Amino acid sequence: MSTISQEAVVVRPAAPVPSQDTAVRTSRVARTFIYLVLLLFALFYLLPFAIMVINSVKPLSEITGGNMLALPQDWTIAPWLSAWSTAQIGVEPTGLRPYFLNSILMVVPAVAISTILGALNGYVLTKWRFRGDTILFGLMLFACFIPFQIVLIPMARMLGLMGLAGSTPGLILVHVVYGLGFTTLYFRNYYAAFPTELVRAAMMDGAGFFRIFWRIMLPVSGPIAVVSVIWQFTNIWNDFLFGASFADLDSMPMTVGLNNLVNSSTGVKEYNVHFAGAILAALPTLLVYIVAGRYFVRGLMAGSVKG
Amino acid sequence: MGFLDIRNVTKSYGSVEVLHRVDISAEEGEFLVLVGPSGCGKSTLLNMIAGLEAISSGDIAINGRVVNGVHPSKRNIAMVFQSYALYPNMTVGQNITFGLEMHGVPKPERDKALAQVAKLLQIDHLLDRKPAQLSGGQRQRVAMGRALVRNPDVFLFDEPLSNLDAKLRVDMRTEIKKLHQRLGRTIVYVTHDQIEAMTLSTRIAVMNKGYVQQFGTPKEIYDTPSNLFVASFMGSPSMNLIPAKVAVENGAPHVVVMDAEGQARLLRLSQPALSAWSGREIVLGVRPEAITDPEGADRKSLNVQPLKNRVTVTEPAGSDTFVTTTLGGKDIIARMRADASVSPGEVFDFAVNMDKAVAFDPVTENRIA
């Protein structure tokens, strides 16, 4: 150690400060290689989407002519308009619009209710502990592991008994019940790291159960709420099984509508319309990810690393 | 009956009793400190006063009203937590007035109270900041502000200084003492730091293993500790506890102790009652400052006994010099003036102020004189 000259320590030229994202300093060659691989994978993942987009703005004749990969010679948005409002779905030429609305009417309340209930559950399970709370939480976690198919028949019976069969409220109920396990898990783990002294302080300040939740807990729950919303939104929006099983014509969600559009056995298969419809069905989740995605990662990491 | 009465209070978790028949009280305006090692039950007791933990048996009364089962917010108390527990999403101003808001105090009055408290604690310039933007000392002030603004009957402090660095801790200690002198409010303060306990309190409850070992003024606790635990816990360096035997010479009780060379030495005791212990073993308790050089001995003391003994170590601390010697087979620390000329290895003339010495029963560990 003593052989290191003082000079070496003092007059070292300032090395480029590594940014926060690069924990390991890499050479230029390694960098190029990394970016090349990343680009390759990005292309690999984007290709199917690109083909969908390309073919959704082509006339059908160009697709059936065998030019799936080529750019359209004739740009048109007719397939989109058709998919949205005039395409034949089942027996009605309604387009996907009513199903899109059904899905929105189902997803928004279902996500909101399951997230709020999950937050309340997490709050009670961590800050208002009672005998057997960990067992209860363990049981709730089971909801995360039960396959959808198992509950189909009992759920159908329950919905029938409650008079909610084949309706949007019925679907909302199903999704809330099924999502509670996840949202409770998220919020419980998030609130477990939240200092209990704050709750006690608020209690001494005279705030009650809901006031503490509303004024103290919720304002700091942003990251985990985003996680919960994204998770629930994607799951519920993309659900096909419950939608196909429990909805009737007035309440069918987008996924079922899309299936009916693509699988209609009459007439010509309008691939360009199908592509447009599929993109329409994927847009909302895409939007949620773009808007809230960075909070998603941040929220998932919260608690594991301090700060 | 005092302003804050804790009568026969116990706390059990299931069949395990963690607090045993605690019986203490404080007058209005007193600064009561609960001190003890961790796990002694002091924080549990504070939480019971606060209403955050249920009382298993006994009564707690504040200002003449039994508050068992009364909700924390209805006891007219305020608490400063160890972690400060500031609401991270609110500004300093909102933090301080949150309690008033919850109690339905109208906005103009809240603002007035806030301005007063902020001025008192000199945090006027911080009111719009978030807790994350404050230093440790500032957070501490805000936490106190939140308690002050409520104008409670009793303030509860749960180890409020333990998160601060050493220098700031001493400053804040003085601040708290000043605040108490200025406002004259009743305070219950939990700490494991015996210096905080001694400097701040008007009354101390020393606790260990769920029992109150001694309850009294700082002077009583320091001068006449009721048992060996209190004697060794309070004071730094702690009280010298020397195994000795009582012998009666010329009609007065003496202790016989072994010096560093193993020679028996006689020291006359100031308590005549100890004659009854003649021939029996005791533990003699002498504070370090009661063992000095002859010039440094207390002039007012009626019973300063000379003692020749060999010095093992000297530790000059600037303000004092700590001298270690051996008595009764144990290391004994003497606190001398900084300029006392002592060197290790020499046989030195110590002066022991026996008026300040106490005696304990080695079996029951209680003080006998």
Coordinates of C-alpha atoms in Angstrom, one line a residue, chain B:
Chain B
M1 CA -53.5 13.0 45.1
G2 CA -51.5 14.5 42.4
F3 CA -52.2 16.0 39.0
L4 CA -51.1 12.8 37.2
D5 CA -51.9 9.7 39.3
I6 CA -50.8 6.3 38.4
R7 CA -52.3 4.0 40.9
N8 CA -51.5 0.3 41.2
V9 CA -51.2 0.0 37.4
T10 CA -50.2 -3.4 35.9
K11 CA -49.8 -4.5 32.4
S12 CA -50.0 -8.1 31.2
Y13 CA -49.7 -9.7 27.8
G14 CA -51.7 -12.9 28.2
S15 CA -50.4 -14.5 31.4
V16 CA -47.1 -12.5 31.3
E17 CA -47.1 -9.5 33.6
V18 CA -44.6 -6.9 32.2
L19 CA -45.5 -4.0 34.6
H20 CA -46.0 -4.8 38.3
R21 CA -48.2 -2.5 40.5
V22 CA -46.7 0.8 39.4
D23 CA -47.7 3.6 41.9
I24 CA -46.4 7.0 41.1
S25 CA -47.8 10.5 40.9
A26 CA -46.8 14.0 39.8
E27 CA -48.0 17.4 40.8
E28 CA -49.0 20.0 38.3
G29 CA -46.0 21.5 36.6
E30 CA -43.7 18.7 37.5
F31 CA -41.2 17.1 35.1
L32 CA -41.4 13.4 35.7
V33 CA -38.8 11.2 34.1
L34 CA -39.2 7.5 33.6
V35 CA -35.7 6.1 33.3
G36 CA -34.4 2.5 33.0
P37 CA -32.6 0.1 30.7
S38 CA -34.4 -1.1 27.6
G39 CA -37.1 -3.6 28.3
C40 CA -37.9 -2.2 31.8
G41 CA -41.4 -1.2 30.8
K42 CA -41.0 2.6 30.8
S43 CA -42.3 3.0 27.2
T44 CA -45.2 0.7 27.9
L45 CA -46.1 2.8 30.9
L46 CA -45.9 6.0 28.8
N47 CA -48.1 4.4 26.1
M48 CA -50.6 3.5 28.8
I49 CA -50.7 7.1 30.0
A50 CA -51.2 8.1 26.3
G51 CA -54.0 5.5 25.8
L52 CA -52.2 3.7 23.1
E53 CA -52.0 0.5 25.3
A54 CA -54.8 -0.8 27.5
I55 CA -54.4 -0.8 31.2
S56 CA -54.6 -4.4 32.6
S57 CA -55.5 -3.3 36.2
G58 CA -55.2 -0.1 38.3
D59 CA -56.1 3.5 37.4
I60 CA -54.5 6.4 35.6
A61 CA -56.0 9.8 36.5
I62 CA -55.1 13.1 34.8
N63 CA -56.3 16.2 36.5
G64 CA -58.6 14.3 38.8
R65 CA -60.3 12.4 36.0
V66 CA -59.7 8.6 35.6
V67 CA -58.8 8.1 32.0
N68 CA -58.8 4.3 31.7
G69 CA -60.5 3.4 28.4
V70 CA -60.7 7.1 27.3
H71 CA -59.6 7.5 23.7
P72 CA -56.1 9.1 23.4
S73 CA -57.4 12.2 21.7
K74 CA -59.8 12.8 24.6
R75 CA -57.3 12.7 27.4
N76 CA -56.0 16.2 26.8
I77 CA -52.5 15.0 26.3
A78 CA -49.9 15.4 23.6
M79 CA -47.0 13.2 22.7
V80 CA -43.6 13.7 21.1
F81 CA -42.5 10.5 19.5
Q82 CA -39.0 9.0 19.3
S83 CA -39.1 9.2 15.5
Y84 CA -41.0 12.5 15.6
A85 CA -43.8 10.9 13.5
L86 CA -44.2 14.0 11.3
Y87 CA -46.8 13.5 8.6
P88 CA -44.6 13.4 5.4
N89 CA -47.2 14.7 3.1
M90 CA -48.0 17.9 5.1
T91 CA -46.1 21.1 5.5
V92 CA -44.7 22.0 8.9
G93 CA -47.6 24.4 9.5
Q94 CA -50.2 21.7 8.6
N95 CA -48.4 19.2 10.8
I96 CA -48.6 21.5 13.8
T97 CA -52.2 22.4 13.3
F98 CA -53.5 18.9 12.3
G99 CA -54.6 18.1 15.8
L100 CA -56.5 21.4 16.2
E101 CA -58.2 20.8 12.8
M102 CA -59.3 17.3 14.0
H103 CA -60.7 18.9 17.1
G104 CA -62.8 21.3 15.0
V105 CA -60.9 24.5 15.9
P106 CA -61.7 27.2 13.3
K107 CA -59.0 28.3 10.9
P108 CA -58.3 31.8 12.3
E109 CA -57.7 30.4 15.7
R110 CA -55.5 27.7 14.3
D111 CA -53.4 30.2 12.5
K112 CA -53.1 32.3 15.7
A113 CA -52.0 29.3 17.7
L114 CA -49.6 28.3 15.0
A115 CA -48.0 31.7 14.9
Q116 CA -47.5 31.7 18.7
V117 CA -45.9 28.2 18.8
A118 CA -43.8 28.9 15.8
K119 CA -42.4 32.0 17.4
L120 CA -41.8 30.2 20.7
L121 CA -39.8 27.5 19.0
Q122 CA -38.2 29.8 16.4
I123 CA -39.5 27.8 13.4
D124 CA -41.5 30.7 11.8
H125 CA -39.3 30.4 8.6
L126 CA -40.0 26.7 8.2
L127 CA -43.7 26.6 8.2
D128 CA -44.1 26.0 4.4
R129 CA -41.5 23.2 4.3
K130 CA -42.1 19.5 4.2
P131 CA -40.6 17.4 7.0
A132 CA -38.2 15.8 4.5
Q133 CA -36.5 19.2 4.0
L134 CA -35.7 19.7 7.7
S135 CA -32.7 18.7 9.7
G136 CA -32.9 16.5 12.8
G137 CA -33.1 19.4 15.2
Q138 CA -35.7 21.2 13.2
R139 CA -37.9 18.1 13.0
Q140 CA -37.6 17.8 16.8
R141 CA -38.8 21.3 17.2
V142 CA -41.7 20.7 14.9
A143 CA -42.7 17.6 16.8
M144 CA -42.6 19.7 20.0
G145 CA -44.6 22.4 18.3
R146 CA -47.3 19.9 17.4
A147 CA -47.6 18.9 21.0
L148 CA -47.4 22.5 22.4
V149 CA -50.1 23.9 20.1
R150 CA -52.7 21.6 21.6
N151 CA -52.2 23.2 25.0
P152 CA -52.6 19.8 26.8
D153 CA -52.7 19.0 30.5
V154 CA -49.7 16.6 30.2
F155 CA -46.9 16.4 27.7
L156 CA -45.5 12.9 26.9
F157 CA -42.0 12.6 25.5
D158 CA -40.8 9.2 24.3
E159 CA -37.0 9.3 24.1
P160 CA -37.2 12.4 22.0
L161 CA -33.4 13.1 21.9
S162 CA -32.2 9.6 21.1
N163 CA -32.1 10.3 17.3
L164 CA -29.9 13.4 17.5
D165 CA -26.1 13.6 17.5
A166 CA -24.3 14.2 20.8
K167 CA -23.9 17.9 20.5
L168 CA -27.5 18.6 19.4
R169 CA -28.8 16.4 22.1
V170 CA -27.2 18.5 24.8
D171 CA -28.6 21.7 23.1
M172 CA -32.1 20.3 22.8
R173 CA -32.0 19.1 26.4
T174 CA -31.4 22.6 27.5
E175 CA -34.2 23.8 25.2
I176 CA -36.6 21.4 26.7
K177 CA -35.7 22.4 30.2
K178 CA -36.1 26.1 29.3
L179 CA -39.5 25.3 27.7
H180 CA -40.6 23.6 30.9
Q181 CA -39.4 26.4 33.1
R182 CA -41.2 29.0 30.8
L183 CA -44.5 27.1 30.4
G184 CA -44.6 25.3 33.7
R185 CA -46.6 22.4 32.3
T186 CA -46.6 18.8 33.5
I187 CA -44.3 16.6 31.5
V188 CA -43.7 12.8 31.5
Y189 CA -40.5 12.0 29.8
V190 CA -39.1 8.6 29.0
T191 CA -35.4 8.0 28.5
H192 CA -32.7 5.4 29.1
D193 CA -30.1 8.1 29.6
Q194 CA -29.5 8.8 33.2
I195 CA -27.9 12.2 32.6
E196 CA -31.0 13.3 30.8
A197 CA -33.1 12.1 33.7
M198 CA -31.0 13.9 36.3
T199 CA -30.7 17.2 34.4
L200 CA -34.3 17.5 33.3
S201 CA -36.4 16.1 36.0
T202 CA -38.1 17.4 39.1
R203 CA -38.9 13.8 39.9
I204 CA -37.6 10.5 38.7
A205 CA -39.0 7.0 38.6
V206 CA -36.1 4.5 38.1
M207 CA -37.5 1.3 36.5
N208 CA -36.2 -2.1 36.0
K209 CA -37.8 -5.4 35.0
G210 CA -41.3 -3.9 35.2
Y211 CA -40.9 -2.6 38.7
V212 CA -40.4 0.9 39.9
Q213 CA -37.2 0.6 41.8
Q214 CA -37.2 4.1 43.3
F215 CA -39.4 7.1 42.9
G216 CA -38.1 10.5 44.2
T217 CA -36.3 13.7 43.4
P218 CA -33.1 13.6 41.5
K219 CA -31.2 14.4 44.7
E220 CA -32.8 11.6 46.6
I221 CA -32.2 9.2 43.8
Y222 CA -28.6 10.2 43.6
D223 CA -27.7 10.5 47.2
T224 CA -29.7 7.8 48.7
P225 CA -30.4 5.1 46.1
S226 CA -32.9 2.6 47.5
N227 CA -31.1 -0.4 46.1
L228 CA -28.0 -1.6 44.3
F229 CA -29.7 -1.4 40.9
V230 CA -30.5 2.3 41.3
A231 CA -27.1 3.0 42.8
S232 CA -25.3 1.5 39.8
F233 CA -27.7 2.7 37.1
M234 CA -27.7 6.4 38.1
G235 CA -24.5 8.5 38.0
S236 CA -21.6 8.4 35.7
P237 CA -19.1 7.0 36.5
S238 CA -21.4 4.9 38.6
M239 CA -21.3 4.5 42.4
N240 CA -18.4 2.5 43.8
L241 CA -19.9 -0.6 45.5
I242 CA -17.4 -2.1 47.9
P243 CA -17.8 -5.4 49.7
A244 CA -17.1 -4.7 53.4
K245 CA -17.7 -5.8 56.9
V246 CA -19.1 -3.8 59.9
A247 CA -17.1 -3.6 63.1
V248 CA -17.8 -1.5 66.2
E249 CA -14.8 0.3 67.6
N250 CA -14.9 2.8 70.4
G251 CA -18.7 2.6 70.4
A252 CA -19.0 3.7 66.7
P253 CA -19.7 1.5 63.7
H254 CA -16.8 1.2 61.2
V255 CA -16.4 -0.7 57.9
V256 CA -13.5 -3.0 57.4
V257 CA -12.3 -3.0 53.8
M258 CA -9.3 -4.6 52.1
D259 CA -6.9 -2.1 50.5
A260 CA -4.8 -2.8 47.4
E261 CA -2.2 -4.7 49.4
G262 CA -4.8 -6.9 51.1
Q263 CA -4.5 -5.0 54.4
A264 CA -7.7 -4.4 56.4
R265 CA -8.5 -0.7 56.8
L266 CA -11.0 0.9 59.1
L267 CA -13.3 3.7 58.0
R268 CA -15.8 5.2 60.5
L269 CA -19.4 5.2 59.3
S270 CA -21.6 8.2 59.8
Q271 CA -24.7 6.2 60.5
P272 CA -24.8 5.0 64.1
A273 CA -27.7 2.6 63.3
L274 CA -25.2 0.4 61.4
S275 CA -23.9 -0.8 64.8
A276 CA -26.7 -3.3 64.6
W277 CA -24.8 -4.9 61.6
S278 CA -21.7 -5.5 63.6
G279 CA -19.8 -8.5 62.3
R280 CA -21.9 -8.8 59.2
E281 CA -21.2 -8.2 55.5
I282 CA -22.5 -5.1 53.8
V283 CA -21.9 -3.4 50.4
L284 CA -20.6 0.1 51.0
G285 CA -21.6 2.6 48.3
V286 CA -19.4 5.6 47.7
R287 CA -19.8 8.1 44.8
P288 CA -16.6 8.8 42.9
E289 CA -16.7 12.5 44.0
A290 CA -16.8 11.4 47.6
I291 CA -13.3 10.0 47.3
T292 CA -10.7 12.8 46.8
D293 CA -7.3 14.0 47.8
P294 CA -7.3 15.6 51.3
E295 CA -7.3 19.2 50.0
G296 CA -10.2 18.5 47.7
A297 CA -12.4 17.0 50.4
D298 CA -15.7 18.5 51.3
R299 CA -15.0 21.1 54.1
K300 CA -18.6 20.9 55.4
S301 CA -18.5 17.1 55.9
L302 CA -18.2 16.0 59.5
N303 CA -16.7 12.7 58.7
V304 CA -13.9 12.6 56.2
Q305 CA -11.8 9.5 56.7
P306 CA -8.2 9.2 55.5
L307 CA -7.2 6.2 53.5
K308 CA -3.8 5.3 52.2
N309 CA -4.0 3.1 49.1
R310 CA -2.1 2.3 46.0
V311 CA -3.1 4.0 42.7
T312 CA -3.5 1.8 39.6
V313 CA -4.6 4.2 36.9
T314 CA -5.1 7.9 36.5
E315 CA -7.3 9.4 33.8
P316 CA -7.1 13.1 33.4
A317 CA -10.4 14.2 31.8
G318 CA -9.6 17.9 31.7
S319 CA -12.2 19.1 34.2
D320 CA -11.5 16.3 36.6
T321 CA -9.0 13.5 37.1
F322 CA -10.3 10.0 37.6
V323 CA -8.1 7.9 39.8
T324 CA -8.5 4.2 40.0
T325 CA -7.5 2.2 43.0
T326 CA -8.5 -1.2 44.6
L327 CA -10.7 -1.6 47.6
G328 CA -12.4 -4.8 48.8
G329 CA -11.0 -6.5 45.7
K330 CA -12.8 -4.2 43.3
D331 CA -11.7 -1.3 41.1
I332 CA -12.7 1.9 42.7
I333 CA -12.9 5.2 40.9
A334 CA -12.2 8.5 42.6
R335 CA -13.0 11.8 41.1
M336 CA -10.4 14.5 41.9
R337 CA -9.6 18.0 41.0
A338 CA -7.9 18.3 37.6
D339 CA -4.7 19.6 39.3
A340 CA -4.5 16.9 42.0
S341 CA -0.9 15.4 41.7
V342 CA -1.4 11.7 41.6
S343 CA 0.7 9.2 39.6
P344 CA 0.0 5.6 39.0
G345 CA 1.8 3.1 41.2
E346 CA 2.3 5.5 44.2
V347 CA 0.6 5.1 47.6
F348 CA -1.7 8.0 47.9
D349 CA -3.5 9.7 50.7
F350 CA -7.2 9.4 49.8
A351 CA -9.9 11.2 51.7
V352 CA -13.3 9.4 51.8
N353 CA -16.3 11.5 52.7
M354 CA -18.2 9.0 54.7
D355 CA -21.2 11.4 55.2
K356 CA -22.0 10.6 51.6
A357 CA -21.5 6.9 51.9
V358 CA -24.4 4.5 51.9
A359 CA -24.7 0.9 52.9
F360 CA -26.6 -2.0 51.2
D361 CA -27.6 -5.4 52.4
P362 CA -25.7 -7.8 50.0
V363 CA -28.6 -10.3 50.2
T364 CA -31.7 -8.2 49.6
E365 CA -29.7 -5.5 47.7
N366 CA -31.7 -2.8 49.5
R367 CA -30.2 0.2 51.2
I368 CA -29.9 -0.2 55.0
A369 CA -28.4 3.2 55.8

